[in-house]
mmCIF file of C-alpha atoms and ligand atoms in Angstrom:
data_model
loop_
_atom_site.group_PDB
_atom_site.id
_atom_site.type_symbol
_atom_site.label_atom_id
_atom_site.label_comp_id
_atom_site.label_asym_id
_atom_site.label_seq_id
_atom_site.Cartn_x
_atom_site.Cartn_y
_atom_site.Cartn_z
ATOM 1 C CA MET A 35 0.000 0.000 0.000
ATOM 2 C CA LYS A 36 0.978 3.596 -0.576
ATOM 3 C CA ILE A 37 0.992 5.613 2.596
ATOM 4 C CA LEU A 38 1.447 9.363 2.988
ATOM 5 C CA VAL A 39 2.876 10.515 6.318
ATOM 6 C CA ILE A 40 2.523 14.227 7.096
ATOM 7 C CA GLU A 41 4.586 14.826 10.220
ATOM 8 C CA ASP A 42 7.083 17.576 11.014
ATOM 9 C CA GLU A 43 8.955 15.830 13.815
ATOM 10 C CA GLN A 44 11.720 14.157 11.858
ATOM 11 C CA LYS A 45 12.418 11.503 14.432
ATOM 12 C CA ILE A 46 8.805 10.377 14.663
ATOM 13 C CA ALA A 47 8.384 10.557 10.879
ATOM 14 C CA ARG A 48 11.429 8.371 10.298
ATOM 15 C CA TYR A 49 10.320 5.932 12.953
ATOM 16 C CA ILE A 50 6.848 5.605 11.400
ATOM 17 C CA ALA A 51 8.221 5.286 7.870
ATOM 18 C CA LYS A 52 10.630 2.569 8.910
ATOM 19 C CA ALA A 53 7.954 0.591 10.717
ATOM 20 C CA LEU A 54 5.490 0.816 7.811
ATOM 21 C CA GLU A 55 8.139 -0.019 5.232
ATOM 22 C CA GLY A 56 8.957 -3.018 7.378
ATOM 23 C CA GLU A 57 5.340 -4.092 6.860
ATOM 24 C CA GLY A 58 5.819 -3.886 3.095
ATOM 25 C CA HIS A 59 4.229 -0.495 2.453
ATOM 26 C CA ALA A 60 5.543 2.314 0.250
ATOM 27 C CA VAL A 61 5.832 5.396 2.421
ATOM 28 C CA GLU A 62 6.132 9.022 1.407
ATOM 29 C CA VAL A 63 6.965 11.513 4.150
ATOM 30 C CA VAL A 64 6.475 15.288 4.103
ATOM 31 C CA SER A 65 7.044 17.643 6.995
ATOM 32 C CA ARG A 66 5.021 20.666 5.915
ATOM 33 C CA GLY A 67 1.245 20.936 6.014
ATOM 34 C CA ASP A 68 0.973 22.773 2.695
ATOM 35 C CA GLU A 69 3.161 20.188 0.946
ATOM 36 C CA GLY A 70 1.080 17.422 2.464
ATOM 37 C CA ARG A 71 -2.123 19.074 1.330
ATOM 38 C CA LYS A 72 -0.814 19.335 -2.218
ATOM 39 C CA LEU A 73 0.323 15.704 -2.317
ATOM 40 C CA ALA A 74 -2.794 14.306 -0.676
ATOM 41 C CA THR A 75 -5.074 16.095 -3.112
ATOM 42 C CA THR A 76 -3.115 15.333 -6.271
ATOM 43 C CA LYS A 77 -1.631 11.866 -5.813
ATOM 44 C CA PRO A 78 -3.442 8.648 -4.914
ATOM 45 C CA PHE A 79 -2.653 7.119 -1.513
ATOM 46 C CA ASP A 80 -4.257 4.226 0.310
ATOM 47 C CA ILE A 81 -4.056 5.965 3.645
ATOM 48 C CA VAL A 82 -2.876 9.301 5.029
ATOM 49 C CA LEU A 83 -1.286 9.642 8.483
ATOM 50 C CA LEU A 84 -1.689 13.218 9.588
ATOM 51 C CA ASP A 85 -0.149 15.248 12.389
ATOM 52 C CA LEU A 86 -2.156 18.309 13.454
ATOM 53 C CA ALA A 87 0.435 20.902 14.473
ATOM 54 C CA LEU A 88 2.418 21.456 11.275
ATOM 55 C CA PRO A 89 4.362 24.273 9.640
ATOM 56 C CA GLY A 90 2.868 25.662 6.433
ATOM 57 C CA CYS A 91 -0.722 24.860 7.268
ATOM 58 C CA ASP A 92 -2.583 23.119 10.046
ATOM 59 C CA GLY A 93 -3.375 19.403 9.845
ATOM 60 C CA LEU A 94 -7.094 20.126 10.065
ATOM 61 C CA ASP A 95 -6.774 22.313 6.944
ATOM 62 C CA VAL A 96 -5.102 19.412 5.156
ATOM 63 C CA LEU A 97 -7.946 17.143 6.192
ATOM 64 C CA GLN A 98 -10.556 19.632 5.073
ATOM 65 C CA ALA A 99 -8.874 20.023 1.682
ATOM 66 C CA ILE A 100 -8.824 16.243 1.203
ATOM 67 C CA ARG A 101 -12.537 15.884 1.913
ATOM 68 C CA GLN A 102 -13.527 18.998 -0.039
ATOM 69 C CA ASN A 103 -11.930 17.338 -3.035
ATOM 70 C CA SER A 104 -14.182 14.308 -2.420
ATOM 71 C CA ILE A 105 -11.172 12.104 -1.749
ATOM 72 C CA ALA A 106 -12.259 9.185 0.419
ATOM 73 C CA THR A 107 -8.768 7.972 1.378
ATOM 74 C CA PRO A 108 -8.775 6.949 5.052
ATOM 75 C CA VAL A 109 -7.102 9.578 7.236
ATOM 76 C CA LEU A 110 -5.600 8.675 10.586
ATOM 77 C CA VAL A 111 -4.958 11.762 12.700
ATOM 78 C CA MET A 112 -2.021 11.660 15.109
ATOM 79 C CA THR A 113 -1.781 14.416 17.615
ATOM 80 C CA ALA A 114 -0.218 15.407 20.867
ATOM 81 C CA ARG A 115 -2.930 17.947 21.595
ATOM 82 C CA GLY A 116 -5.221 15.326 23.004
ATOM 83 C CA GLU A 117 -8.065 17.755 23.501
ATOM 84 C CA LYS A 118 -11.472 16.428 22.829
ATOM 85 C CA ASN A 119 -12.421 19.456 20.739
ATOM 86 C CA ASP A 120 -9.651 18.837 18.249
ATOM 87 C CA ARG A 121 -10.624 15.236 18.123
ATOM 88 C CA ILE A 122 -14.299 15.846 17.506
ATOM 89 C CA HIS A 123 -13.483 18.630 15.075
ATOM 90 C CA GLY A 124 -11.144 16.248 13.252
ATOM 91 C CA LEU A 125 -13.827 13.571 13.073
ATOM 92 C CA ASP A 126 -16.301 16.139 11.840
ATOM 93 C CA LEU A 127 -13.928 17.202 9.088
ATOM 94 C CA GLY A 128 -13.618 13.615 7.929
ATOM 95 C CA ALA A 129 -10.869 11.901 9.912
ATOM 96 C CA ASP A 130 -11.423 8.152 10.095
ATOM 97 C CA ASP A 131 -9.502 7.467 13.253
ATOM 98 C CA TYR A 132 -7.478 9.234 15.858
ATOM 99 C CA LEU A 133 -4.268 8.218 17.551
ATOM 100 C CA PRO A 134 -3.025 10.263 20.517
ATOM 101 C CA LYS A 135 0.723 10.689 20.859
ATOM 102 C CA PRO A 136 2.774 9.118 22.155
ATOM 103 C CA PHE A 137 1.710 5.799 20.670
ATOM 104 C CA ALA A 138 3.290 2.383 20.333
ATOM 105 C CA MET A 139 4.260 1.494 16.771
ATOM 106 C CA LYS A 140 2.307 -1.746 17.124
ATOM 107 C CA GLU A 141 -0.785 0.309 17.820
ATOM 108 C CA LEU A 142 -0.197 2.504 14.767
ATOM 109 C CA ILE A 143 0.222 -0.514 12.521
ATOM 110 C CA ALA A 144 -2.927 -2.124 13.934
ATOM 111 C CA ARG A 145 -4.909 1.053 13.202
ATOM 112 C CA VAL A 146 -3.488 1.304 9.684
ATOM 113 C CA ASN A 147 -4.430 -2.303 9.003
ATOM 114 C CA ALA A 148 -7.913 -1.833 10.431
ATOM 115 C CA LEU A 149 -8.543 1.233 8.260
ATOM 116 C CA THR A 150 -7.445 -0.401 5.065
ATOM 117 C CA ARG A 151 -8.864 -3.858 5.578
ATOM 118 C CA ARG A 152 -11.675 -4.763 3.269
ATOM 119 C CA LYS A 153 -14.587 -6.034 5.271
ATOM 120 C CA GLY A 154 -16.544 -7.695 2.499
ATOM 121 C CA VAL A 155 -17.929 -10.670 4.406
ATOM 122 C CA ASP A 156 -21.331 -10.688 2.800
ATOM 123 C CA ASN A 157 -21.092 -12.057 -0.731
ATOM 124 C CA SER A 158 -23.870 -9.929 -2.150
ATOM 125 C CA PRO A 159 -22.207 -6.654 -3.111
ATOM 126 C CA LEU A 160 -25.348 -4.516 -3.503
ATOM 127 C CA LEU A 161 -27.186 -3.188 -0.467
ATOM 128 C CA ARG A 162 -30.464 -1.349 -1.019
ATOM 129 C CA VAL A 163 -32.660 0.740 1.224
ATOM 130 C CA GLY A 164 -35.360 2.554 -0.744
ATOM 131 C CA ASP A 165 -33.610 4.322 -3.609
ATOM 132 C CA LEU A 166 -30.271 4.249 -1.790
ATOM 133 C CA VAL A 167 -27.879 1.700 -3.262
ATOM 134 C CA LEU A 168 -24.455 0.806 -1.897
ATOM 135 C CA ASN A 169 -22.041 -1.337 -3.873
ATOM 136 C CA GLU A 170 -19.639 -3.036 -1.487
ATOM 137 C CA THR A 171 -17.181 -3.966 -4.179
ATOM 138 C CA THR A 172 -16.791 -0.641 -5.939
ATOM 139 C CA GLN A 173 -17.796 1.346 -2.805
ATOM 140 C CA ASP A 174 -20.124 3.438 -4.969
ATOM 141 C CA VAL A 175 -23.173 4.852 -3.257
ATOM 142 C CA THR A 176 -26.080 6.347 -5.158
ATOM 143 C CA ARG A 177 -29.429 7.722 -4.199
ATOM 144 C CA GLY A 178 -31.717 7.754 -7.200
ATOM 145 C CA SER A 179 -29.415 9.029 -9.939
ATOM 146 C CA THR A 180 -27.222 11.065 -7.564
ATOM 147 C CA LYS A 181 -23.809 9.757 -6.638
ATOM 148 C CA LEU A 182 -22.905 10.301 -2.993
ATOM 149 C CA TYR A 183 -19.392 10.492 -1.543
ATOM 150 C CA PHE A 184 -18.323 9.272 1.867
ATOM 151 C CA SER A 185 -15.135 9.014 3.872
ATOM 152 C CA HIS A 186 -14.007 5.523 4.739
ATOM 153 C CA ARG A 187 -15.559 5.665 8.200
ATOM 154 C CA GLU A 188 -18.817 7.197 7.034
ATOM 155 C CA PHE A 189 -19.035 4.466 4.427
ATOM 156 C CA THR A 190 -18.443 1.767 7.046
ATOM 157 C CA LEU A 191 -21.189 3.202 9.249
ATOM 158 C CA LEU A 192 -23.654 3.506 6.374
ATOM 159 C CA LYS A 193 -22.873 0.008 5.152
ATOM 160 C CA PHE A 194 -23.407 -1.429 8.618
ATOM 161 C CA LEU A 195 -26.777 0.278 9.052
ATOM 162 C CA MET A 196 -27.879 -0.722 5.550
ATOM 163 C CA ARG A 197 -26.822 -4.325 5.957
ATOM 164 C CA HIS A 198 -28.923 -4.656 9.077
ATOM 165 C CA SER A 199 -31.823 -2.402 8.039
ATOM 166 C CA PRO A 200 -34.304 -1.783 9.659
ATOM 167 C CA ARG A 201 -32.702 -2.822 12.942
ATOM 168 C CA VAL A 202 -32.109 -0.047 15.459
ATOM 169 C CA PHE A 203 -28.622 0.253 16.943
ATOM 170 C CA SER A 204 -27.586 2.076 20.067
ATOM 171 C CA ARG A 205 -24.600 4.406 19.987
ATOM 172 C CA THR A 206 -22.634 1.855 21.985
ATOM 173 C CA GLU A 207 -23.440 -0.895 19.501
ATOM 174 C CA LEU A 208 -22.462 1.306 16.578
ATOM 175 C CA CYS A 209 -19.224 2.183 18.342
ATOM 176 C CA GLU A 210 -18.456 -1.496 18.823
ATOM 177 C CA HIS A 211 -19.315 -2.549 15.304
ATOM 178 C CA VAL A 212 -18.065 0.368 13.286
ATOM 179 C CA TRP A 213 -15.187 1.654 15.402
ATOM 180 C CA GLN A 214 -14.261 -1.663 16.996
ATOM 181 C CA SER A 215 -12.469 -0.701 20.174
ATOM 182 C CA ALA A 216 -10.779 2.352 18.722
ATOM 183 C CA LEU A 217 -13.083 4.894 20.300
ATOM 184 C CA ASP A 218 -14.243 3.007 23.419
ATOM 185 C CA ASP A 219 -17.218 4.886 24.738
ATOM 186 C CA GLU A 220 -16.849 8.001 22.599
ATOM 187 C CA THR A 221 -20.496 7.871 21.719
ATOM 188 C CA ASN A 222 -20.656 11.520 20.670
ATOM 189 C CA ALA A 223 -18.380 10.589 17.783
ATOM 190 C CA VAL A 224 -21.223 8.330 16.626
ATOM 191 C CA ASP A 225 -23.575 11.312 16.654
ATOM 192 C CA VAL A 226 -21.094 13.347 14.654
ATOM 193 C CA TYR A 227 -20.829 10.618 12.027
ATOM 194 C CA ILE A 228 -24.563 9.994 11.895
ATOM 195 C CA GLN A 229 -25.080 13.709 11.286
ATOM 196 C CA ARG A 230 -22.619 13.707 8.445
ATOM 197 C CA VAL A 231 -23.984 10.568 6.819
ATOM 198 C CA ARG A 232 -27.524 11.858 7.259
ATOM 199 C CA ARG A 233 -26.622 15.159 5.653
ATOM 200 C CA LYS A 234 -25.358 13.362 2.568
ATOM 201 C CA VAL A 235 -28.084 10.724 2.387
ATOM 202 C CA ASP A 236 -31.161 12.718 3.353
ATOM 203 C CA GLU A 237 -30.646 16.451 3.080
ATOM 204 C CA ASP A 238 -31.374 16.923 -0.609
ATOM 205 C CA PHE A 239 -34.114 14.326 -0.845
ATOM 206 C CA PRO A 240 -37.802 14.508 0.050
ATOM 207 C CA VAL A 241 -37.897 11.136 1.834
ATOM 208 C CA ARG A 242 -35.731 10.549 4.896
ATOM 209 C CA LEU A 243 -34.075 7.180 5.303
ATOM 210 C CA ILE A 244 -31.973 7.589 8.444
ATOM 211 C CA HIS A 245 -34.062 7.727 11.576
ATOM 212 C CA THR A 246 -33.336 8.608 15.175
ATOM 213 C CA VAL A 247 -35.209 6.361 17.583
ATOM 214 C CA ARG A 248 -35.516 8.354 20.774
ATOM 215 C CA ASN A 249 -33.590 6.982 23.716
ATOM 216 C CA VAL A 250 -32.519 3.988 21.663
ATOM 217 C CA GLY A 251 -30.320 4.959 18.735
ATOM 218 C CA TYR A 252 -30.352 4.990 14.965
ATOM 219 C CA LYS A 253 -31.580 2.956 12.026
ATOM 220 C CA ILE A 254 -31.912 3.223 8.302
ATOM 221 C CA GLU A 255 -35.216 2.209 6.794
ATOM 222 C CA SER A 256 -37.083 2.768 3.578
ATOM 223 C CA PRO A 257 -40.532 4.289 3.887
ATOM 224 C CA PRO A 258 -43.509 1.947 3.479
ATOM 225 C CA ALA A 259 -44.524 1.719 -0.187
HETATM 226 CA CA1 CA B 217 3.817 18.496 14.821
#
């Protein structure tokens, strides 16, 4: 896999690159935010590892630029800031996972593998709810004739809800299934992601598919015919 590492601390960057190369990946390292933004939006990568405090431009700006260009490459944010606001803001801007520094290299590699692993267990590649169609193989999502674009994590959440439609899932269940253990009990991250998926799936359409079930959680369901 091709991995872009945007990190200005040379020692950490080298350490990460060495570890990932050891796993057989091709790693490109840049230390400036603006350089990273340019690379991430012009060259294809399988995953981007992103520091937040960077010279040139902030990591969150890089992330925003990636998503504004409708690039769905998984982004793993690494930061020493550790503040919840940055974390939620990062998730809202389209980060797929978050790794607080300092981290063990084993942990980083596990997260990278989790983000890039294909989870196609079901052998039927098309999931349908109403006029919403998700193709698990090509990862295309359409509603009616409109193509919709999702980050890796948004896609995983949508796919999970669609696969089990119309079952209702609590935030905790969604955390477990979609985030595995990565976010523990960060249930507000689930709300953030639901909001974003809902915006894309429902906002421009007359019929809503994603439903909040009060005091229980969320589900996706097509309206009765
Ligand atoms: Ca930094």
